[in-house]
mmCIF file of C-alpha atoms in Angstrom:
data_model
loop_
_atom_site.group_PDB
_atom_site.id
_atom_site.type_symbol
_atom_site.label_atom_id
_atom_site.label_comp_id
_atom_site.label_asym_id
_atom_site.label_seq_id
_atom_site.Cartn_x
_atom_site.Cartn_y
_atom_site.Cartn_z
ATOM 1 C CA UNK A 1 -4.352 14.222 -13.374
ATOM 2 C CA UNK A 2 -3.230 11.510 -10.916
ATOM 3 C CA UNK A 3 -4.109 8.172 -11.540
ATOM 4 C CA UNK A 4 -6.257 7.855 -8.499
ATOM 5 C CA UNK A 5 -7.528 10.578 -6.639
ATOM 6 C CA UNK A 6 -9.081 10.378 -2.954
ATOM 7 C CA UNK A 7 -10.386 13.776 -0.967
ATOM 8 C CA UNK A 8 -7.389 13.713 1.648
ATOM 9 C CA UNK A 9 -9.939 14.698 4.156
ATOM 10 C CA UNK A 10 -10.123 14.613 7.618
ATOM 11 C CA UNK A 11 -13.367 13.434 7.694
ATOM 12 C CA UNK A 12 -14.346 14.133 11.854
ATOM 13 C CA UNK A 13 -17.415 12.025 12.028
ATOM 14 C CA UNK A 14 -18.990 11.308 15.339
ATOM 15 C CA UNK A 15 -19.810 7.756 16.493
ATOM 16 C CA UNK A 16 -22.641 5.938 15.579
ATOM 17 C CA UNK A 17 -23.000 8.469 12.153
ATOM 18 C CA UNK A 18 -22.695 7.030 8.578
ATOM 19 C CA UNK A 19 -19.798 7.966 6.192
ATOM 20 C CA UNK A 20 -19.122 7.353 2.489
ATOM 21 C CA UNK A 21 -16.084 8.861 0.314
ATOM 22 C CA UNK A 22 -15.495 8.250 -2.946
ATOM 23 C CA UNK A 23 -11.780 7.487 -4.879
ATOM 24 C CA UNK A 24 -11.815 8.323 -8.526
ATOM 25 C CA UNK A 25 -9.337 6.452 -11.601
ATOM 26 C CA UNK A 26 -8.334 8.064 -14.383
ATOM 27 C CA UNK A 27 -7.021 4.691 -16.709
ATOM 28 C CA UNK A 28 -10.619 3.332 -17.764
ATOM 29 C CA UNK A 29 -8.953 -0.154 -18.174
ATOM 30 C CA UNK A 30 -7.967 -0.695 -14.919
ATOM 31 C CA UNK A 31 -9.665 -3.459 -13.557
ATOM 32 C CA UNK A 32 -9.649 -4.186 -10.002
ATOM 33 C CA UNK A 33 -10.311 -2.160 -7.089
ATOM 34 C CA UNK A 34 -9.532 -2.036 -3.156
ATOM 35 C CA UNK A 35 -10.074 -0.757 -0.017
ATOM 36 C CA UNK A 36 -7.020 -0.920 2.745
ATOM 37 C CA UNK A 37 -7.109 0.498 6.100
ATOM 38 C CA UNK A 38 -4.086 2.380 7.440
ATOM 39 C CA UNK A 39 -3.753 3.333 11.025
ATOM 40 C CA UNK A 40 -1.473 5.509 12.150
ATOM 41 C CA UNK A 41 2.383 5.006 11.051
ATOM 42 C CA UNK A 42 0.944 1.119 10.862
ATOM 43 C CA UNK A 43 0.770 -1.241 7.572
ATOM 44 C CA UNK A 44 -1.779 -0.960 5.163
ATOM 45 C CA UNK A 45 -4.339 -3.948 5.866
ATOM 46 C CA UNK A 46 -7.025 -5.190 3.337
ATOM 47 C CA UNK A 47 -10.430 -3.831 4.120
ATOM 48 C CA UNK A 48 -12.287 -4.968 1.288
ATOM 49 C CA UNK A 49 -12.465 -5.741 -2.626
ATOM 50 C CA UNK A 50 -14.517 -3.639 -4.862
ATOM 51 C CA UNK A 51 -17.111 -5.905 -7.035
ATOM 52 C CA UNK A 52 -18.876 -4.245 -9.801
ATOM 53 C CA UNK A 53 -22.101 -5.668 -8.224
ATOM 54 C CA UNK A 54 -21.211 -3.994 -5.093
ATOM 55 C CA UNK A 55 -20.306 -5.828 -1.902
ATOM 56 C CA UNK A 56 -21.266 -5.114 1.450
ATOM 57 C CA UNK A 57 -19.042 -7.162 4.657
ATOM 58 C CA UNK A 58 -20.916 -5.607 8.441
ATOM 59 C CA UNK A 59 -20.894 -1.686 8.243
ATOM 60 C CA UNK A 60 -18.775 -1.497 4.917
ATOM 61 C CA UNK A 61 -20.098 -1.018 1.667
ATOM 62 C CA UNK A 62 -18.060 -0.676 -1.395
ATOM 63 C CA UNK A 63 -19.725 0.539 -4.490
ATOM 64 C CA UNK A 64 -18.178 0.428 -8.130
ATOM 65 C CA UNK A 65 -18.710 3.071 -10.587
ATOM 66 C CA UNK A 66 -17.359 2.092 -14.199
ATOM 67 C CA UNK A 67 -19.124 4.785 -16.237
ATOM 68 C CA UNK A 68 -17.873 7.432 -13.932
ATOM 69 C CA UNK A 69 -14.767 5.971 -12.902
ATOM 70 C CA UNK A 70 -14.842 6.232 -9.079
ATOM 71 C CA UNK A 71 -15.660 3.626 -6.368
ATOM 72 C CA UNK A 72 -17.271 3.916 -2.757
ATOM 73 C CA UNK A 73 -16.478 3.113 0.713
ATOM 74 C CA UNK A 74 -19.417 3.590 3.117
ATOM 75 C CA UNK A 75 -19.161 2.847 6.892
ATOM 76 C CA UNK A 76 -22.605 2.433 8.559
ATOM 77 C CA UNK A 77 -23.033 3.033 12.829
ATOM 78 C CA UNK A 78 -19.222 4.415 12.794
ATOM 79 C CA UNK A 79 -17.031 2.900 15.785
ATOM 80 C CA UNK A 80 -14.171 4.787 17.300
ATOM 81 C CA UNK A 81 -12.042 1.875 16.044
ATOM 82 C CA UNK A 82 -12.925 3.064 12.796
ATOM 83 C CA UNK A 83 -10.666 5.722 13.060
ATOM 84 C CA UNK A 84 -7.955 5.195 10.487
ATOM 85 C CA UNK A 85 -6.650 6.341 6.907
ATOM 86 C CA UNK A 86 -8.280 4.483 4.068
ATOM 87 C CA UNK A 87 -6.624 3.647 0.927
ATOM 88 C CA UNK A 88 -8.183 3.346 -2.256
ATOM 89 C CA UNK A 89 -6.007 0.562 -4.631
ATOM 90 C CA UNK A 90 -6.379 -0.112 -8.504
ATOM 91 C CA UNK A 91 -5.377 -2.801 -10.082
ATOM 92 C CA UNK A 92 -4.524 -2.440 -14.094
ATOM 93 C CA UNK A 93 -4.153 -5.933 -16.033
ATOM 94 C CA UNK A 94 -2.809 -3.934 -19.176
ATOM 95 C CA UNK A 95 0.248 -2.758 -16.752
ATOM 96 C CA UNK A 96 0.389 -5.346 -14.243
ATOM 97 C CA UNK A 97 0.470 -2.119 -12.020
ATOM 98 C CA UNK A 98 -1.037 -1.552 -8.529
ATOM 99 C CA UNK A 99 -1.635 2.333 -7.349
ATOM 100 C CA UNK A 100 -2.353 3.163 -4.704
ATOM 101 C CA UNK A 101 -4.131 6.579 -3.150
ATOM 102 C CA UNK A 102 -2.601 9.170 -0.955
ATOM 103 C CA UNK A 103 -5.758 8.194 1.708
ATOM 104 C CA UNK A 104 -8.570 9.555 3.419
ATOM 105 C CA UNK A 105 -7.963 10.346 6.929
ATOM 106 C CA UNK A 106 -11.431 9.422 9.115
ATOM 107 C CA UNK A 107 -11.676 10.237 12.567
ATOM 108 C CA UNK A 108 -14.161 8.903 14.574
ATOM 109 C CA UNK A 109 -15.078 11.491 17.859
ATOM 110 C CA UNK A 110 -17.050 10.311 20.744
ATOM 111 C CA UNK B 1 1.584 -17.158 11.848
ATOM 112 C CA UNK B 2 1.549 -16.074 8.384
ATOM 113 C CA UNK B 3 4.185 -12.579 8.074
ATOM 114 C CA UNK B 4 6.050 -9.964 6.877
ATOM 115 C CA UNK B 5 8.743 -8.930 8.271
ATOM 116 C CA UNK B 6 11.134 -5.879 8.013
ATOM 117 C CA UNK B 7 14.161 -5.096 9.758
ATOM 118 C CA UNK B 8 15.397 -2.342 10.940
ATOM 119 C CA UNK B 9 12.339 -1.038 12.207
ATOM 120 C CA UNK B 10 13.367 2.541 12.335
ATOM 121 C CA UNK B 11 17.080 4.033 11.265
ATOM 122 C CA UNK B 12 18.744 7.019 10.998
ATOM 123 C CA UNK B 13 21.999 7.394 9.081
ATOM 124 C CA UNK B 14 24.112 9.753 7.215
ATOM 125 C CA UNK B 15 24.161 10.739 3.479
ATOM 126 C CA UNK B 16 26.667 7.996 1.297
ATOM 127 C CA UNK B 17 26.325 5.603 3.895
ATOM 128 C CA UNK B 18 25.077 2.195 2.415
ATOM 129 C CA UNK B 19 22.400 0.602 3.977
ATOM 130 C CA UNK B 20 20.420 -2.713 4.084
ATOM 131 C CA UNK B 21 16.823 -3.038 4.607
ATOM 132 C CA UNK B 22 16.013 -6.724 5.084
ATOM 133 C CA UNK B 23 12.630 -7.742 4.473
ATOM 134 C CA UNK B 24 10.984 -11.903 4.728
ATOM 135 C CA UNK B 25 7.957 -13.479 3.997
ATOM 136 C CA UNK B 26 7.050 -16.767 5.357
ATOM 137 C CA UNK B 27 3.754 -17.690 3.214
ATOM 138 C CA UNK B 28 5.838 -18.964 0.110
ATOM 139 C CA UNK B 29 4.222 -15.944 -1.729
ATOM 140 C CA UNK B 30 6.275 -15.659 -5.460
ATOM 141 C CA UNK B 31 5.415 -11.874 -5.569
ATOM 142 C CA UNK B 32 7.396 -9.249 -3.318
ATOM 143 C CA UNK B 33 7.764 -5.369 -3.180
ATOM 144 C CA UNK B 34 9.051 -2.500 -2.320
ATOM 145 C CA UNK B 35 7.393 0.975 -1.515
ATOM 146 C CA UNK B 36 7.755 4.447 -0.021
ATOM 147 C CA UNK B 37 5.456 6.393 1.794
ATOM 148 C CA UNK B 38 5.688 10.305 1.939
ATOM 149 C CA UNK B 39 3.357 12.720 2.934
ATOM 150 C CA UNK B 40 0.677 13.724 0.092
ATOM 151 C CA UNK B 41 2.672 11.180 -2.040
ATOM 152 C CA UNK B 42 0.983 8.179 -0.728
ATOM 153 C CA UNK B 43 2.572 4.818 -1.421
ATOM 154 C CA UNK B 44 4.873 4.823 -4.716
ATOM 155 C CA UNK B 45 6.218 1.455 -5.803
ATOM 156 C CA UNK B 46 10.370 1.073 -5.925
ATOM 157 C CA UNK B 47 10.919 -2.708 -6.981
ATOM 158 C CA UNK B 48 8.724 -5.687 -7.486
ATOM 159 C CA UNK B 49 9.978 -9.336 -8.035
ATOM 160 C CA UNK B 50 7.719 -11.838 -9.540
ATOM 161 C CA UNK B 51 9.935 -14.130 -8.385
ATOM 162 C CA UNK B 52 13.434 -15.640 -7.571
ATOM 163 C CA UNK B 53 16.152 -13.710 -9.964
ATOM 164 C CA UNK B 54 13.136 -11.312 -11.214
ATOM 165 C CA UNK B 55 13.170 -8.505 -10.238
ATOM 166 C CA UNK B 56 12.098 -4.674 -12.204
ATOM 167 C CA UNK B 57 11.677 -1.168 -11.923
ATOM 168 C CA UNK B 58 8.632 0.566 -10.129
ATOM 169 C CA UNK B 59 7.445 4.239 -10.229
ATOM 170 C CA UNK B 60 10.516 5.631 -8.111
ATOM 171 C CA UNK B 61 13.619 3.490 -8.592
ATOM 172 C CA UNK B 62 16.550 5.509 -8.473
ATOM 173 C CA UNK B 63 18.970 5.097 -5.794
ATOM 174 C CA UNK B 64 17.648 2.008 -4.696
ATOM 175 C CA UNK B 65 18.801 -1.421 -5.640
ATOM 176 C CA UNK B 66 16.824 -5.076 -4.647
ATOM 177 C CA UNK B 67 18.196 -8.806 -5.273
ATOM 178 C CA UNK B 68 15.899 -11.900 -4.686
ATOM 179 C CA UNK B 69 18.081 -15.063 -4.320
ATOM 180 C CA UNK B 70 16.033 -16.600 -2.226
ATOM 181 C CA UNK B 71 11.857 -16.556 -2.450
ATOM 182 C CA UNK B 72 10.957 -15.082 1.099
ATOM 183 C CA UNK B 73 13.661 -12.585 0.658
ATOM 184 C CA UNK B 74 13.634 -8.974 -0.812
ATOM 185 C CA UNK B 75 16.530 -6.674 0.650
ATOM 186 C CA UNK B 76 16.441 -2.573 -0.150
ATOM 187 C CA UNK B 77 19.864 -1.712 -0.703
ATOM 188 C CA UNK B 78 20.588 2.060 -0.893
ATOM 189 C CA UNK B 79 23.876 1.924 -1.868
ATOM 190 C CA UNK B 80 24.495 6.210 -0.906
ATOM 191 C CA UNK B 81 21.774 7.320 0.685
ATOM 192 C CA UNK B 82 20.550 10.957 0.360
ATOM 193 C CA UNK B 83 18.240 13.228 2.161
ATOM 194 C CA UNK B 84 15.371 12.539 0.066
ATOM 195 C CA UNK B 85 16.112 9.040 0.599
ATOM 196 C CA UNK B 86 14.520 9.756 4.101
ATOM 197 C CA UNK B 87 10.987 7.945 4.041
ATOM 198 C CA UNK B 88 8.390 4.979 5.815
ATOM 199 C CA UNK B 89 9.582 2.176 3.833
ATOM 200 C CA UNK B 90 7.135 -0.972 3.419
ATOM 201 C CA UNK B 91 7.954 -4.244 1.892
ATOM 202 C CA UNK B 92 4.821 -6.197 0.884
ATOM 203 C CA UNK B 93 4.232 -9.808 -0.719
ATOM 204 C CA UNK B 94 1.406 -11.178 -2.454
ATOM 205 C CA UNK B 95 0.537 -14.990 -4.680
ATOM 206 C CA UNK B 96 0.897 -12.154 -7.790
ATOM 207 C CA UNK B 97 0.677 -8.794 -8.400
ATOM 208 C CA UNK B 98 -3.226 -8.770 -9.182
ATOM 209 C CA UNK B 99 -3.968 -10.869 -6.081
ATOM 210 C CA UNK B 100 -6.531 -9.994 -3.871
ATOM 211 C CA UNK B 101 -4.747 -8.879 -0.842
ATOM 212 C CA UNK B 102 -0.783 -7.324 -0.609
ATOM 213 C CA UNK B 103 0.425 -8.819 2.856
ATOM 214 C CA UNK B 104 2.739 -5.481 4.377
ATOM 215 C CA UNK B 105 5.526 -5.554 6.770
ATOM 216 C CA UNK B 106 5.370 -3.070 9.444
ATOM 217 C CA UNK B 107 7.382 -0.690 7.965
ATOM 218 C CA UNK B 108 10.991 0.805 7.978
ATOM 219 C CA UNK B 109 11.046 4.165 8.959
ATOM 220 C CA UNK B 110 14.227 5.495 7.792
ATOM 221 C CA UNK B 111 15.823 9.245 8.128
ATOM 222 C CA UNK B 112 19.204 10.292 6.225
ATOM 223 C CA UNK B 113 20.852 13.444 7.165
#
């Protein structure tokens, strides 16, 4: 099983819908979680941190899920410019290791 | 403005040809990496420094080789490149390894034939 698994997608969502996908872990200990954007043969930016409480920043909402081992990413009124592969990224004290997903591929369609 | 910077930017080069991939941060960060990016393979880790002189093994070391005299720089030395070798490189820096945000270059992409 890999350590963190994301649905590879593409997700072809049109504009203005709302979108969630989920990343799951598989090391229980692992203790903080990430969102990055990707766009296209670009860097991986920060999108947002996963709290356990959840945290919401705009249209994003990132959800943590300890007893199941998975976190969230939702995207609320979806903007072309949302178009991008996102990265889920956990963060294991016990290691001092970050992994990172292969990526969900979203594309936003007018 | 705060960066990462890589350089080359793209490369192509033949098998047992050492290379150089320079990379430089200018935010005095103490943490630097290395990683690959394939396709279905997202980003694998090759070399992390916690800082100057430390350096260590990621997930996918072989045939790569880093030095970190200095604190904003991390080269990628692949000392005889292979095929497999061929890859989007990204070199990344962070306060530590559990910060909250990795700060990427823009990526090497590099092809060995």
């Amino acid at each position: 099983r890999k350590e963190v698994e994301q649905d590879p997608g593409p997700f072809n969502v049109p504009e203005g819908a709302t979108v969630a996908f989920n990343c799951t872990y598989s090391n229980s200990a692992s203790q903080s979680f990430f969102w990055y954007r990707q766009d296209c043969r670009k860097e991986p930016k920060l999108l947002m941190s996963v709290y356990s409480s959840g945290n919401e920043d705009g249209r994003f909402t990132a959800q943590l899920n300890r007893a199941s081992q998975y976190i969230s990413l939702l995207i609320r009124d979806s903007k072309l410019s949302d178009s991008a592969t996102y990265l889920c990224v956990v963060w294991d004290f016990g290691n001092e290791k970050l992994t990172f997903g292969t990526g969900t591929r979203l594309t936003i369609i007018p | 403005e705060a960066q990462v910077t890589q350089n080359p930017r793209y490369l192509i080069t033949v098998t047992g040809k050492k290379l150089t991939v320079t990379c430089s941060q200018n935010m005095n960060h103490e943490y630097m990496s290395w990683y690959r990016q394939d396709p279905g393979l997202g980003l694998r880790q090759i070399y992390y420094s916690m800082n100057v002189e430390v350096t260590d093994k990621g997930d996918v070391p072989e045939g790569y080789k880093v030095s970190r005299k200095e604190k904003r720089n991390f080269p990628l030395i692949l000392e005889s490149p292979s095929p497999n070798q061929t890859s989007l490189y990204f070199c990344a820096s962070s306060l530590g390894p559990y910060a909250l945000e990795q700060y990427f270059g823009p990526g090497t992409r590099l092809t060995v034939t």
